[in-house]
């Protein structure tokens, strides 16, 4: 039997649309993965994409039955994700699934439970969890003992490629904006805010005659942290704008781009805190590890003015005799595509590493993905009903069958 550590994970990509091509481009030079096959109900389109990448065109049943296929990469429309993942898991395959892992909480939990029952690895493509800027910001948060009191995400996205008859606007196929796209950002809040969301309010609007909402907003409470999300699909591609803002009281972080490419942090601290910050951001792997050819860097400028006394925020004292501004960049807007490719490649590497070590949990696995779906689905429900929706914790995994 071949040692898994000596060969890449062989995958079949399910779906031959634009994003499947993006994934294939992203993993082309990843030594941990080998694309063996492309699957699509449009077999002509699958053959064309497979030919461009030196892969075979297979039917879904052929891919599941092929012992050479270790894992499936699901890049089909969202309404198909959970059923395909469950079938692949049942056939003994590991899974890399584009988000959302399901369009309802029950679908997402079914994937999570099925993966645990069959001891299969599931990685869900929440690329923000693999972004070096966000990893670096979380490291600052942990090392400097920051605690978010406010999280905000504003996403003004493009709809130029989304005509009214596109599946994106069909909530039965996509789950709607809250689920199809919002899961990224509900999950991003969970990266930084350790307390889980307990309830959500939401509302939306749409242009006249449009099939579903095109601007939505949701407010959630995570402990004593207020989290707000606004998403619109109303812009031209060249006029997209995104901002993630984290307010820690003692610091504020502004992260630019839904694929984050730059961030600015304004910090109030004292001499000891400044020394700690400088030591952390100067470590070679502060924004790493980065293995895909882009070289992120962090620069720090310090306002040396001093202030007497102790500052207070939300009734709590904090040192504020020094002020630091941290500028983090992965190359700015021109680097967006490279960063996006790199984070998808890292997620594929994560799948491979978890296949080698079954005790390792994915950075973006079915638990966090199912939580994001549950929050997004509740937001959509709050919008439909006009009432606040309570969010309960995910139910525990069902007990596995005993071998005794």
mmCIF file of C-alpha atoms in Angstrom:
data_model
loop_
_atom_site.group_PDB
_atom_site.id
_atom_site.type_symbol
_atom_site.label_atom_id
_atom_site.label_comp_id
_atom_site.label_asym_id
_atom_site.label_seq_id
_atom_site.Cartn_x
_atom_site.Cartn_y
_atom_site.Cartn_z
ATOM 1 C CA UNK A 1 0.000 0.000 0.000
ATOM 2 C CA UNK A 2 1.314 3.466 -0.888
ATOM 3 C CA UNK A 3 2.215 5.666 2.051
ATOM 4 C CA UNK A 4 -0.057 8.732 1.993
ATOM 5 C CA UNK A 5 2.886 10.886 2.970
ATOM 6 C CA UNK A 6 4.753 10.078 -0.233
ATOM 7 C CA UNK A 7 2.069 11.040 -2.734
ATOM 8 C CA UNK A 8 -0.376 13.887 -3.264
ATOM 9 C CA UNK A 9 -4.087 13.747 -2.601
ATOM 10 C CA UNK A 10 -5.787 12.888 -5.883
ATOM 11 C CA UNK A 11 -8.993 14.835 -6.419
ATOM 12 C CA UNK A 12 -11.968 14.918 -8.747
ATOM 13 C CA UNK A 13 -13.462 18.383 -9.237
ATOM 14 C CA UNK A 14 -17.268 18.409 -9.349
ATOM 15 C CA UNK A 15 -18.513 21.298 -11.456
ATOM 16 C CA UNK A 16 -16.959 22.790 -14.575
ATOM 17 C CA UNK A 17 -18.018 26.419 -14.189
ATOM 18 C CA UNK A 18 -15.915 29.499 -13.626
ATOM 19 C CA UNK A 19 -15.094 28.819 -10.002
ATOM 20 C CA UNK A 20 -14.048 25.237 -10.728
ATOM 21 C CA UNK A 21 -11.548 26.664 -13.206
ATOM 22 C CA UNK A 22 -10.342 29.092 -10.535
ATOM 23 C CA UNK A 23 -9.748 26.227 -8.100
ATOM 24 C CA UNK A 24 -7.892 24.225 -10.726
ATOM 25 C CA UNK A 25 -5.649 27.206 -11.429
ATOM 26 C CA UNK A 26 -5.070 27.699 -7.694
ATOM 27 C CA UNK A 27 -3.970 24.109 -7.045
ATOM 28 C CA UNK A 28 -2.016 23.588 -10.282
ATOM 29 C CA UNK A 29 1.336 24.091 -8.561
ATOM 30 C CA UNK A 30 0.391 22.624 -5.172
ATOM 31 C CA UNK A 31 2.504 19.473 -4.784
ATOM 32 C CA UNK A 32 0.142 18.088 -2.134
ATOM 33 C CA UNK A 33 -2.687 17.758 -4.669
ATOM 34 C CA UNK A 34 -3.187 16.162 -8.061
ATOM 35 C CA UNK A 35 -6.310 16.848 -10.143
ATOM 36 C CA UNK A 36 -7.272 13.588 -11.793
ATOM 37 C CA UNK A 37 -10.791 14.222 -13.045
ATOM 38 C CA UNK A 38 -13.527 16.768 -13.739
ATOM 39 C CA UNK A 39 -17.226 15.950 -13.309
ATOM 40 C CA UNK A 40 -20.184 17.953 -14.610
ATOM 41 C CA UNK A 41 -23.686 17.195 -15.846
ATOM 42 C CA UNK A 42 -22.596 19.019 -19.001
ATOM 43 C CA UNK A 43 -20.017 16.460 -20.054
ATOM 44 C CA UNK A 44 -18.783 18.538 -22.991
ATOM 45 C CA UNK A 45 -17.910 21.383 -20.660
ATOM 46 C CA UNK A 46 -16.271 18.925 -18.251
ATOM 47 C CA UNK A 47 -14.154 17.456 -21.067
ATOM 48 C CA UNK A 48 -12.990 20.917 -22.106
ATOM 49 C CA UNK A 49 -11.948 21.899 -18.577
ATOM 50 C CA UNK A 50 -10.326 18.516 -17.936
ATOM 51 C CA UNK A 51 -8.317 18.772 -21.160
ATOM 52 C CA UNK A 52 -6.938 22.164 -20.118
ATOM 53 C CA UNK A 53 -5.591 20.637 -16.934
ATOM 54 C CA UNK A 54 -4.463 17.234 -18.115
ATOM 55 C CA UNK A 55 -7.277 15.448 -16.277
ATOM 56 C CA UNK A 56 -9.942 12.930 -17.244
ATOM 57 C CA UNK A 57 -13.636 13.612 -17.686
ATOM 58 C CA UNK A 58 -15.716 11.270 -15.520
ATOM 59 C CA UNK A 59 -19.329 10.889 -14.532
ATOM 60 C CA UNK A 60 -20.193 11.374 -10.859
ATOM 61 C CA UNK A 61 -20.678 7.647 -10.314
ATOM 62 C CA UNK A 62 -17.397 6.877 -12.076
ATOM 63 C CA UNK A 63 -15.533 9.332 -9.838
ATOM 64 C CA UNK A 64 -17.031 7.846 -6.672
ATOM 65 C CA UNK A 65 -16.170 4.312 -7.780
ATOM 66 C CA UNK A 66 -12.605 5.159 -8.850
ATOM 67 C CA UNK A 67 -10.138 3.948 -6.167
ATOM 68 C CA UNK A 68 -7.549 6.417 -7.501
ATOM 69 C CA UNK A 69 -9.725 9.371 -6.411
ATOM 70 C CA UNK A 70 -8.992 10.234 -2.772
ATOM 71 C CA UNK A 71 -11.204 13.292 -2.454
ATOM 72 C CA UNK A 72 -13.793 15.319 -4.309
ATOM 73 C CA UNK A 73 -13.715 19.098 -4.711
ATOM 74 C CA UNK A 74 -17.312 20.348 -4.839
ATOM 75 C CA UNK A 75 -17.596 23.516 -6.946
ATOM 76 C CA UNK A 76 -21.209 23.208 -8.097
ATOM 77 C CA UNK A 77 -24.088 25.576 -7.127
ATOM 78 C CA UNK A 78 -24.818 25.742 -3.365
ATOM 79 C CA UNK A 79 -28.082 23.820 -3.456
ATOM 80 C CA UNK A 80 -26.148 20.686 -4.449
ATOM 81 C CA UNK A 81 -23.328 20.902 -1.889
ATOM 82 C CA UNK A 82 -24.673 18.881 1.032
ATOM 83 C CA UNK A 83 -26.094 16.012 -1.029
ATOM 84 C CA UNK A 84 -22.881 15.643 -3.046
ATOM 85 C CA UNK A 85 -20.717 15.822 0.083
ATOM 86 C CA UNK A 86 -22.764 13.192 1.887
ATOM 87 C CA UNK A 87 -22.690 10.854 -1.096
ATOM 88 C CA UNK A 88 -18.933 11.310 -1.486
ATOM 89 C CA UNK A 89 -18.326 10.654 2.215
ATOM 90 C CA UNK A 90 -20.442 7.510 2.004
ATOM 91 C CA UNK A 91 -18.269 6.357 -0.901
ATOM 92 C CA UNK A 92 -15.144 6.730 1.246
ATOM 93 C CA UNK A 93 -13.936 10.027 -0.201
ATOM 94 C CA UNK A 94 -12.693 13.063 1.679
ATOM 95 C CA UNK A 95 -14.248 16.382 0.675
ATOM 96 C CA UNK A 96 -13.225 19.927 -0.154
ATOM 97 C CA UNK A 97 -16.472 21.876 -0.437
ATOM 98 C CA UNK A 98 -17.062 25.379 -1.693
ATOM 99 C CA UNK A 99 -19.119 27.413 0.790
ATOM 100 C CA UNK A 100 -21.805 27.154 1.992
ATOM 101 C CA UNK A 101 -21.583 23.531 3.055
ATOM 102 C CA UNK A 102 -25.396 23.504 2.961
ATOM 103 C CA UNK A 103 -28.175 26.009 2.365
ATOM 104 C CA UNK A 104 -29.965 25.098 5.620
ATOM 105 C CA UNK A 105 -28.684 24.200 9.091
ATOM 106 C CA UNK A 106 -30.036 20.652 8.768
ATOM 107 C CA UNK A 107 -28.079 20.136 5.538
ATOM 108 C CA UNK A 108 -24.877 21.502 7.065
ATOM 109 C CA UNK A 109 -25.258 19.368 10.203
ATOM 110 C CA UNK A 110 -25.917 16.279 8.093
ATOM 111 C CA UNK A 111 -22.535 16.781 6.387
ATOM 112 C CA UNK A 112 -20.794 17.323 9.726
ATOM 113 C CA UNK A 113 -22.408 14.239 11.282
ATOM 114 C CA UNK A 114 -21.777 12.053 8.233
ATOM 115 C CA UNK A 115 -18.105 13.024 8.136
ATOM 116 C CA UNK A 116 -17.698 12.113 11.817
ATOM 117 C CA UNK A 117 -19.549 8.820 11.405
ATOM 118 C CA UNK A 118 -17.363 7.731 8.476
ATOM 119 C CA UNK A 119 -14.101 9.327 9.716
ATOM 120 C CA UNK A 120 -13.759 11.493 6.613
ATOM 121 C CA UNK A 121 -12.027 14.853 6.297
ATOM 122 C CA UNK A 122 -14.188 17.790 5.209
ATOM 123 C CA UNK A 123 -12.622 21.185 4.485
ATOM 124 C CA UNK A 124 -14.992 24.025 3.603
ATOM 125 C CA UNK A 125 -13.658 26.858 1.469
ATOM 126 C CA UNK A 126 -14.038 29.737 3.921
ATOM 127 C CA UNK A 127 -10.955 31.434 2.528
ATOM 128 C CA UNK A 128 -10.839 34.158 5.180
ATOM 129 C CA UNK A 129 -9.689 31.582 7.709
ATOM 130 C CA UNK A 130 -6.566 31.062 5.571
ATOM 131 C CA UNK A 131 -5.825 34.745 4.937
ATOM 132 C CA UNK A 132 -2.451 35.856 6.366
ATOM 133 C CA UNK A 133 -3.676 39.338 7.319
ATOM 134 C CA UNK A 134 -6.492 37.949 9.439
ATOM 135 C CA UNK A 135 -4.178 35.378 10.989
ATOM 136 C CA UNK A 136 -1.762 38.171 11.890
ATOM 137 C CA UNK A 137 -4.535 40.296 13.364
ATOM 138 C CA UNK A 138 -5.749 37.390 15.482
ATOM 139 C CA UNK A 139 -2.185 36.888 16.739
ATOM 140 C CA UNK A 140 -2.049 40.545 17.797
ATOM 141 C CA UNK A 141 -5.416 40.161 19.507
ATOM 142 C CA UNK A 142 -4.229 37.120 21.461
ATOM 143 C CA UNK A 143 -0.744 38.351 22.396
ATOM 144 C CA UNK A 144 -1.846 41.861 23.399
ATOM 145 C CA UNK A 145 -4.999 40.653 25.156
ATOM 146 C CA UNK A 146 -7.411 42.665 23.007
ATOM 147 C CA UNK A 147 -11.103 41.862 23.175
ATOM 148 C CA UNK A 148 -13.507 42.980 20.431
ATOM 149 C CA UNK A 149 -16.427 45.132 21.515
ATOM 150 C CA UNK A 150 -17.614 45.871 17.969
ATOM 151 C CA UNK A 151 -17.296 44.036 14.644
ATOM 152 C CA UNK A 152 -18.560 45.498 11.381
ATOM 153 C CA UNK A 153 -18.433 44.234 7.821
ATOM 154 C CA UNK A 154 -19.673 46.198 4.837
ATOM 155 C CA UNK A 155 -19.645 44.518 1.437
ATOM 156 C CA UNK A 156 -20.682 46.460 -1.667
ATOM 157 C CA UNK A 157 -20.254 43.763 -4.295
ATOM 158 C CA UNK A 158 -20.799 43.621 -8.040
ATOM 159 C CA UNK A 159 -23.897 42.334 -9.781
ATOM 160 C CA UNK A 160 -22.741 42.909 -13.363
ATOM 161 C CA UNK A 161 -22.340 39.141 -13.867
ATOM 162 C CA UNK A 162 -25.545 38.245 -12.006
ATOM 163 C CA UNK A 163 -28.600 38.762 -14.266
ATOM 164 C CA UNK A 164 -32.045 38.197 -12.780
ATOM 165 C CA UNK A 165 -32.175 34.590 -14.024
ATOM 166 C CA UNK A 166 -28.818 33.635 -12.432
ATOM 167 C CA UNK A 167 -29.034 30.887 -9.783
ATOM 168 C CA UNK A 168 -27.583 33.347 -7.251
ATOM 169 C CA UNK A 169 -30.970 35.084 -7.007
ATOM 170 C CA UNK A 170 -32.892 31.801 -6.689
ATOM 171 C CA UNK A 171 -33.016 31.296 -2.929
ATOM 172 C CA UNK A 172 -33.996 27.638 -3.343
ATOM 173 C CA UNK A 173 -30.675 27.035 -5.120
ATOM 174 C CA UNK A 174 -28.371 29.489 -3.350
ATOM 175 C CA UNK A 175 -29.933 30.184 0.019
ATOM 176 C CA UNK A 176 -29.997 33.884 -0.868
ATOM 177 C CA UNK A 177 -27.424 36.563 -0.057
ATOM 178 C CA UNK A 178 -27.309 35.825 3.669
ATOM 179 C CA UNK A 179 -26.422 32.171 3.090
ATOM 180 C CA UNK A 180 -24.625 32.117 -0.274
ATOM 181 C CA UNK A 181 -22.239 34.975 0.459
ATOM 182 C CA UNK A 182 -22.920 36.090 4.012
ATOM 183 C CA UNK A 183 -21.543 32.863 5.505
ATOM 184 C CA UNK A 184 -18.021 34.139 4.738
ATOM 185 C CA UNK A 185 -18.511 37.130 7.003
ATOM 186 C CA UNK A 186 -20.589 35.552 9.750
ATOM 187 C CA UNK A 187 -17.687 33.114 9.937
ATOM 188 C CA UNK A 188 -15.161 35.982 9.903
ATOM 189 C CA UNK A 189 -16.808 37.463 13.000
ATOM 190 C CA UNK A 190 -16.415 34.075 14.697
ATOM 191 C CA UNK A 191 -12.669 34.148 13.940
ATOM 192 C CA UNK A 192 -12.267 37.152 16.235
ATOM 193 C CA UNK A 193 -15.205 37.106 18.654
ATOM 194 C CA UNK A 194 -14.909 34.065 20.895
ATOM 195 C CA UNK A 195 -18.405 34.323 22.376
ATOM 196 C CA UNK A 196 -20.971 32.695 20.099
ATOM 197 C CA UNK A 197 -23.842 34.652 18.579
ATOM 198 C CA UNK A 198 -27.019 34.361 20.630
ATOM 199 C CA UNK A 199 -29.587 36.254 18.550
ATOM 200 C CA UNK A 200 -29.934 38.131 15.285
ATOM 201 C CA UNK A 201 -32.053 40.916 13.791
ATOM 202 C CA UNK A 202 -32.093 41.485 10.032
ATOM 203 C CA UNK A 203 -33.731 43.412 7.240
ATOM 204 C CA UNK A 204 -33.394 43.776 3.477
ATOM 205 C CA UNK A 205 -34.456 45.645 0.387
ATOM 206 C CA UNK A 206 -34.511 44.922 -3.330
ATOM 207 C CA UNK A 207 -34.841 46.831 -6.583
ATOM 208 C CA UNK A 208 -38.286 46.864 -8.122
ATOM 209 C CA UNK A 209 -39.235 43.615 -9.835
ATOM 210 C CA UNK A 210 -36.126 41.747 -8.646
ATOM 211 C CA UNK A 211 -36.491 38.063 -7.649
ATOM 212 C CA UNK A 212 -34.871 38.365 -4.198
ATOM 213 C CA UNK A 213 -33.200 40.942 -1.918
ATOM 214 C CA UNK A 214 -30.080 42.633 -3.235
ATOM 215 C CA UNK A 215 -29.178 44.618 -0.087
ATOM 216 C CA UNK A 216 -29.298 42.973 3.350
ATOM 217 C CA UNK A 217 -28.156 43.822 6.835
ATOM 218 C CA UNK A 218 -27.961 41.803 10.048
ATOM 219 C CA UNK A 219 -27.077 42.692 13.632
ATOM 220 C CA UNK A 220 -25.960 40.029 16.065
ATOM 221 C CA UNK A 221 -24.991 39.915 19.713
ATOM 222 C CA UNK A 222 -21.929 37.858 20.652
ATOM 223 C CA UNK A 223 -21.698 38.182 24.433
ATOM 224 C CA UNK A 224 -21.167 41.938 24.965
ATOM 225 C CA UNK A 225 -19.881 42.470 21.408
ATOM 226 C CA UNK A 226 -22.225 43.913 18.800
ATOM 227 C CA UNK A 227 -21.668 42.560 15.277
ATOM 228 C CA UNK A 228 -23.149 44.136 12.141
ATOM 229 C CA UNK A 229 -23.069 42.888 8.550
ATOM 230 C CA UNK A 230 -24.292 44.688 5.434
ATOM 231 C CA UNK A 231 -24.098 43.088 1.983
ATOM 232 C CA UNK A 232 -25.197 44.510 -1.322
ATOM 233 C CA UNK A 233 -24.917 43.161 -4.847
ATOM 234 C CA UNK A 234 -25.605 46.408 -6.677
ATOM 235 C CA UNK A 235 -22.247 47.692 -7.944
ATOM 236 C CA UNK A 236 -20.052 47.582 -11.017
ATOM 237 C CA UNK A 237 -16.998 45.329 -10.724
ATOM 238 C CA UNK A 238 -14.677 48.326 -10.773
ATOM 239 C CA UNK A 239 -16.670 50.007 -7.982
ATOM 240 C CA UNK A 240 -16.720 47.180 -5.437
ATOM 241 C CA UNK A 241 -15.900 48.211 -1.862
ATOM 242 C CA UNK A 242 -15.437 46.174 1.284
ATOM 243 C CA UNK A 243 -14.457 47.073 4.831
ATOM 244 C CA UNK A 244 -14.036 44.948 7.938
ATOM 245 C CA UNK A 245 -13.743 46.996 11.125
ATOM 246 C CA UNK A 246 -12.792 45.639 14.544
ATOM 247 C CA UNK A 247 -13.041 47.948 17.552
ATOM 248 C CA UNK A 248 -11.141 46.744 20.615
ATOM 249 C CA UNK A 249 -11.442 49.984 22.562
ATOM 250 C CA UNK A 250 -7.659 50.140 23.012
ATOM 251 C CA UNK A 251 -7.209 49.544 19.277
ATOM 252 C CA UNK A 252 -9.070 49.720 15.991
ATOM 253 C CA UNK A 253 -8.387 47.555 12.945
ATOM 254 C CA UNK A 254 -9.637 48.371 9.431
ATOM 255 C CA UNK A 255 -9.222 45.572 6.908
ATOM 256 C CA UNK A 256 -9.765 46.297 3.229
ATOM 257 C CA UNK A 257 -11.152 43.903 0.612
ATOM 258 C CA UNK A 258 -13.373 40.852 0.993
ATOM 259 C CA UNK A 259 -10.163 39.082 0.034
ATOM 260 C CA UNK A 260 -8.131 41.089 2.576
ATOM 261 C CA UNK A 261 -5.063 42.659 0.991
ATOM 262 C CA UNK A 262 -4.284 45.480 3.438
ATOM 263 C CA UNK A 263 -5.072 46.496 6.999
ATOM 264 C CA UNK A 264 -4.425 49.468 9.260
ATOM 265 C CA UNK A 265 -4.421 49.238 13.040
ATOM 266 C CA UNK A 266 -4.445 52.176 15.454
ATOM 267 C CA UNK A 267 -3.235 51.164 18.941
ATOM 268 C CA UNK A 268 -3.080 52.955 22.293
ATOM 269 C CA UNK A 269 -0.665 51.323 24.707
ATOM 270 C CA UNK A 270 2.337 51.980 26.978
ATOM 271 C CA UNK A 271 6.074 51.384 26.570
ATOM 272 C CA UNK A 272 5.871 47.712 27.534
ATOM 273 C CA UNK A 273 2.916 47.091 25.223
ATOM 274 C CA UNK A 274 4.639 48.866 22.375
ATOM 275 C CA UNK A 275 7.754 46.738 22.825
ATOM 276 C CA UNK A 276 5.595 43.607 22.759
ATOM 277 C CA UNK A 277 3.794 44.757 19.610
ATOM 278 C CA UNK A 278 7.045 45.574 17.818
ATOM 279 C CA UNK A 279 8.553 42.216 18.756
ATOM 280 C CA UNK A 280 5.510 40.352 17.423
ATOM 281 C CA UNK A 281 5.159 42.125 14.077
ATOM 282 C CA UNK A 282 8.902 41.806 13.408
ATOM 283 C CA UNK A 283 8.893 38.002 13.608
ATOM 284 C CA UNK A 284 9.493 36.437 10.161
ATOM 285 C CA UNK A 285 6.260 34.424 10.238
ATOM 286 C CA UNK A 286 3.991 37.155 11.643
ATOM 287 C CA UNK A 287 1.727 36.998 8.594
ATOM 288 C CA UNK A 288 2.698 33.470 7.659
ATOM 289 C CA UNK A 289 3.464 30.923 6.910
ATOM 290 C CA UNK A 290 3.155 32.127 3.330
ATOM 291 C CA UNK A 291 4.158 29.493 0.832
ATOM 292 C CA UNK A 292 2.713 30.690 -2.451
ATOM 293 C CA UNK A 293 5.046 33.359 -3.674
ATOM 294 C CA UNK A 294 3.648 36.593 -2.269
ATOM 295 C CA UNK A 295 5.675 38.219 0.509
ATOM 296 C CA UNK A 296 3.536 40.049 3.047
ATOM 297 C CA UNK A 297 5.147 42.652 5.266
ATOM 298 C CA UNK A 298 4.085 44.667 8.269
ATOM 299 C CA UNK A 299 5.297 48.192 8.861
ATOM 300 C CA UNK A 300 4.947 50.099 12.113
ATOM 301 C CA UNK A 301 5.012 53.840 12.766
ATOM 302 C CA UNK A 302 4.827 55.272 16.277
ATOM 303 C CA UNK A 303 3.446 58.561 17.526
ATOM 304 C CA UNK A 304 5.867 59.330 20.373
ATOM 305 C CA UNK A 305 3.636 61.800 22.160
ATOM 306 C CA UNK A 306 2.821 60.943 25.740
ATOM 307 C CA UNK A 307 -0.321 61.468 27.760
ATOM 308 C CA UNK A 308 -0.718 61.828 31.516
ATOM 309 C CA UNK A 309 -3.061 59.663 33.481
ATOM 310 C CA UNK A 310 -5.026 56.567 32.497
ATOM 311 C CA UNK A 311 -7.574 56.366 29.698
ATOM 312 C CA UNK A 312 -10.944 54.705 30.142
ATOM 313 C CA UNK A 313 -13.139 52.873 27.684
ATOM 314 C CA UNK A 314 -16.451 51.236 28.569
ATOM 315 C CA UNK A 315 -15.601 51.900 32.167
ATOM 316 C CA UNK A 316 -12.300 50.034 32.042
ATOM 317 C CA UNK A 317 -8.903 51.667 32.471
ATOM 318 C CA UNK A 318 -6.170 51.057 29.923
ATOM 319 C CA UNK A 319 -2.652 52.432 29.347
ATOM 320 C CA UNK A 320 -2.507 55.040 26.580
ATOM 321 C CA UNK A 321 0.848 56.776 26.920
ATOM 322 C CA UNK A 322 1.992 55.568 23.490
ATOM 323 C CA UNK A 323 0.240 55.340 20.165
ATOM 324 C CA UNK A 324 1.221 52.964 17.349
ATOM 325 C CA UNK A 325 -0.090 52.622 13.835
ATOM 326 C CA UNK A 326 0.457 49.253 12.170
ATOM 327 C CA UNK A 327 0.141 49.017 8.398
ATOM 328 C CA UNK A 328 -0.102 45.481 7.009
ATOM 329 C CA UNK A 329 -0.120 44.749 3.297
ATOM 330 C CA UNK A 330 -0.064 41.756 0.979
ATOM 331 C CA UNK A 331 0.484 44.030 -2.007
ATOM 332 C CA UNK A 332 -2.763 45.973 -2.043
ATOM 333 C CA UNK A 333 -5.521 45.702 -4.637
ATOM 334 C CA UNK A 334 -3.230 44.401 -7.444
ATOM 335 C CA UNK A 335 -2.427 41.359 -5.286
ATOM 336 C CA UNK A 336 -6.054 40.291 -4.782
ATOM 337 C CA UNK A 337 -6.008 37.450 -7.316
ATOM 338 C CA UNK A 338 -2.677 36.076 -6.054
ATOM 339 C CA UNK A 339 -3.861 36.210 -2.446
ATOM 340 C CA UNK A 340 -7.150 34.530 -3.353
ATOM 341 C CA UNK A 341 -5.313 31.731 -5.175
ATOM 342 C CA UNK A 342 -2.913 31.333 -2.263
ATOM 343 C CA UNK A 343 -5.654 30.959 0.334
ATOM 344 C CA UNK A 344 -7.505 28.353 -1.757
ATOM 345 C CA UNK A 345 -4.201 26.504 -2.177
ATOM 346 C CA UNK A 346 -3.656 26.635 1.589
ATOM 347 C CA UNK A 347 -7.112 25.158 2.149
ATOM 348 C CA UNK A 348 -6.260 22.281 -0.206
ATOM 349 C CA UNK A 349 -3.015 21.765 1.729
ATOM 350 C CA UNK A 350 -5.077 21.687 4.901
ATOM 351 C CA UNK A 351 -7.183 18.881 3.429
ATOM 352 C CA UNK A 352 -4.049 16.920 2.584
ATOM 353 C CA UNK A 353 -2.489 17.462 6.026
ATOM 354 C CA UNK A 354 -5.676 16.326 7.770
ATOM 355 C CA UNK A 355 -5.786 13.211 5.614
ATOM 356 C CA UNK A 356 -2.252 12.376 6.762
ATOM 357 C CA UNK A 357 -3.060 13.032 10.405
ATOM 358 C CA UNK A 358 -6.651 12.136 11.244
ATOM 359 C CA UNK A 359 -6.297 13.700 14.708
ATOM 360 C CA UNK A 360 -5.745 17.121 13.132
ATOM 361 C CA UNK A 361 -8.795 19.363 12.765
ATOM 362 C CA UNK A 362 -9.170 21.483 9.611
ATOM 363 C CA UNK A 363 -8.707 25.214 9.961
ATOM 364 C CA UNK A 364 -12.078 25.503 8.224
ATOM 365 C CA UNK A 365 -14.000 22.333 8.931
ATOM 366 C CA UNK A 366 -17.639 21.237 9.075
ATOM 367 C CA UNK A 367 -18.231 22.521 12.634
ATOM 368 C CA UNK A 368 -17.364 26.156 11.949
ATOM 369 C CA UNK A 369 -18.988 25.954 8.511
ATOM 370 C CA UNK A 370 -22.234 24.571 9.976
ATOM 371 C CA UNK A 371 -22.241 27.355 12.587
ATOM 372 C CA UNK A 372 -21.911 29.974 9.831
ATOM 373 C CA UNK A 373 -24.823 28.420 7.923
ATOM 374 C CA UNK A 374 -26.977 28.367 11.076
ATOM 375 C CA UNK A 375 -26.297 32.068 11.714
ATOM 376 C CA UNK A 376 -26.888 33.018 8.061
ATOM 377 C CA UNK A 377 -30.111 31.015 7.896
ATOM 378 C CA UNK A 378 -31.356 32.662 11.100
ATOM 379 C CA UNK A 379 -30.588 36.082 9.624
ATOM 380 C CA UNK A 380 -32.669 35.241 6.559
ATOM 381 C CA UNK A 381 -35.467 34.039 8.841
ATOM 382 C CA UNK A 382 -35.313 37.260 10.893
ATOM 383 C CA UNK A 383 -35.573 39.264 7.681
ATOM 384 C CA UNK A 384 -38.580 37.285 6.437
ATOM 385 C CA UNK A 385 -40.497 37.471 9.719
ATOM 386 C CA UNK A 386 -39.436 40.886 10.941
ATOM 387 C CA UNK A 387 -38.673 39.365 14.360
ATOM 388 C CA UNK A 388 -35.479 38.695 16.287
ATOM 389 C CA UNK A 389 -34.327 35.084 16.012
ATOM 390 C CA UNK A 390 -32.613 33.265 18.862
ATOM 391 C CA UNK A 391 -29.500 31.251 18.010
ATOM 392 C CA UNK A 392 -28.918 28.046 19.921
ATOM 393 C CA UNK A 393 -25.569 26.206 20.003
ATOM 394 C CA UNK A 394 -25.079 23.483 17.431
ATOM 395 C CA UNK A 395 -26.330 20.138 18.699
ATOM 396 C CA UNK A 396 -23.552 17.753 19.674
ATOM 397 C CA UNK A 397 -22.455 15.010 17.347
ATOM 398 C CA UNK A 398 -24.583 11.878 17.716
ATOM 399 C CA UNK A 399 -22.809 8.998 19.460
ATOM 400 C CA UNK A 400 -20.821 6.820 17.116
ATOM 401 C CA UNK A 401 -21.558 3.080 16.922
ATOM 402 C CA UNK A 402 -19.617 1.010 19.446
ATOM 403 C CA UNK A 403 -17.096 -1.544 18.198
ATOM 404 C CA UNK A 404 -17.633 -3.696 21.284
#
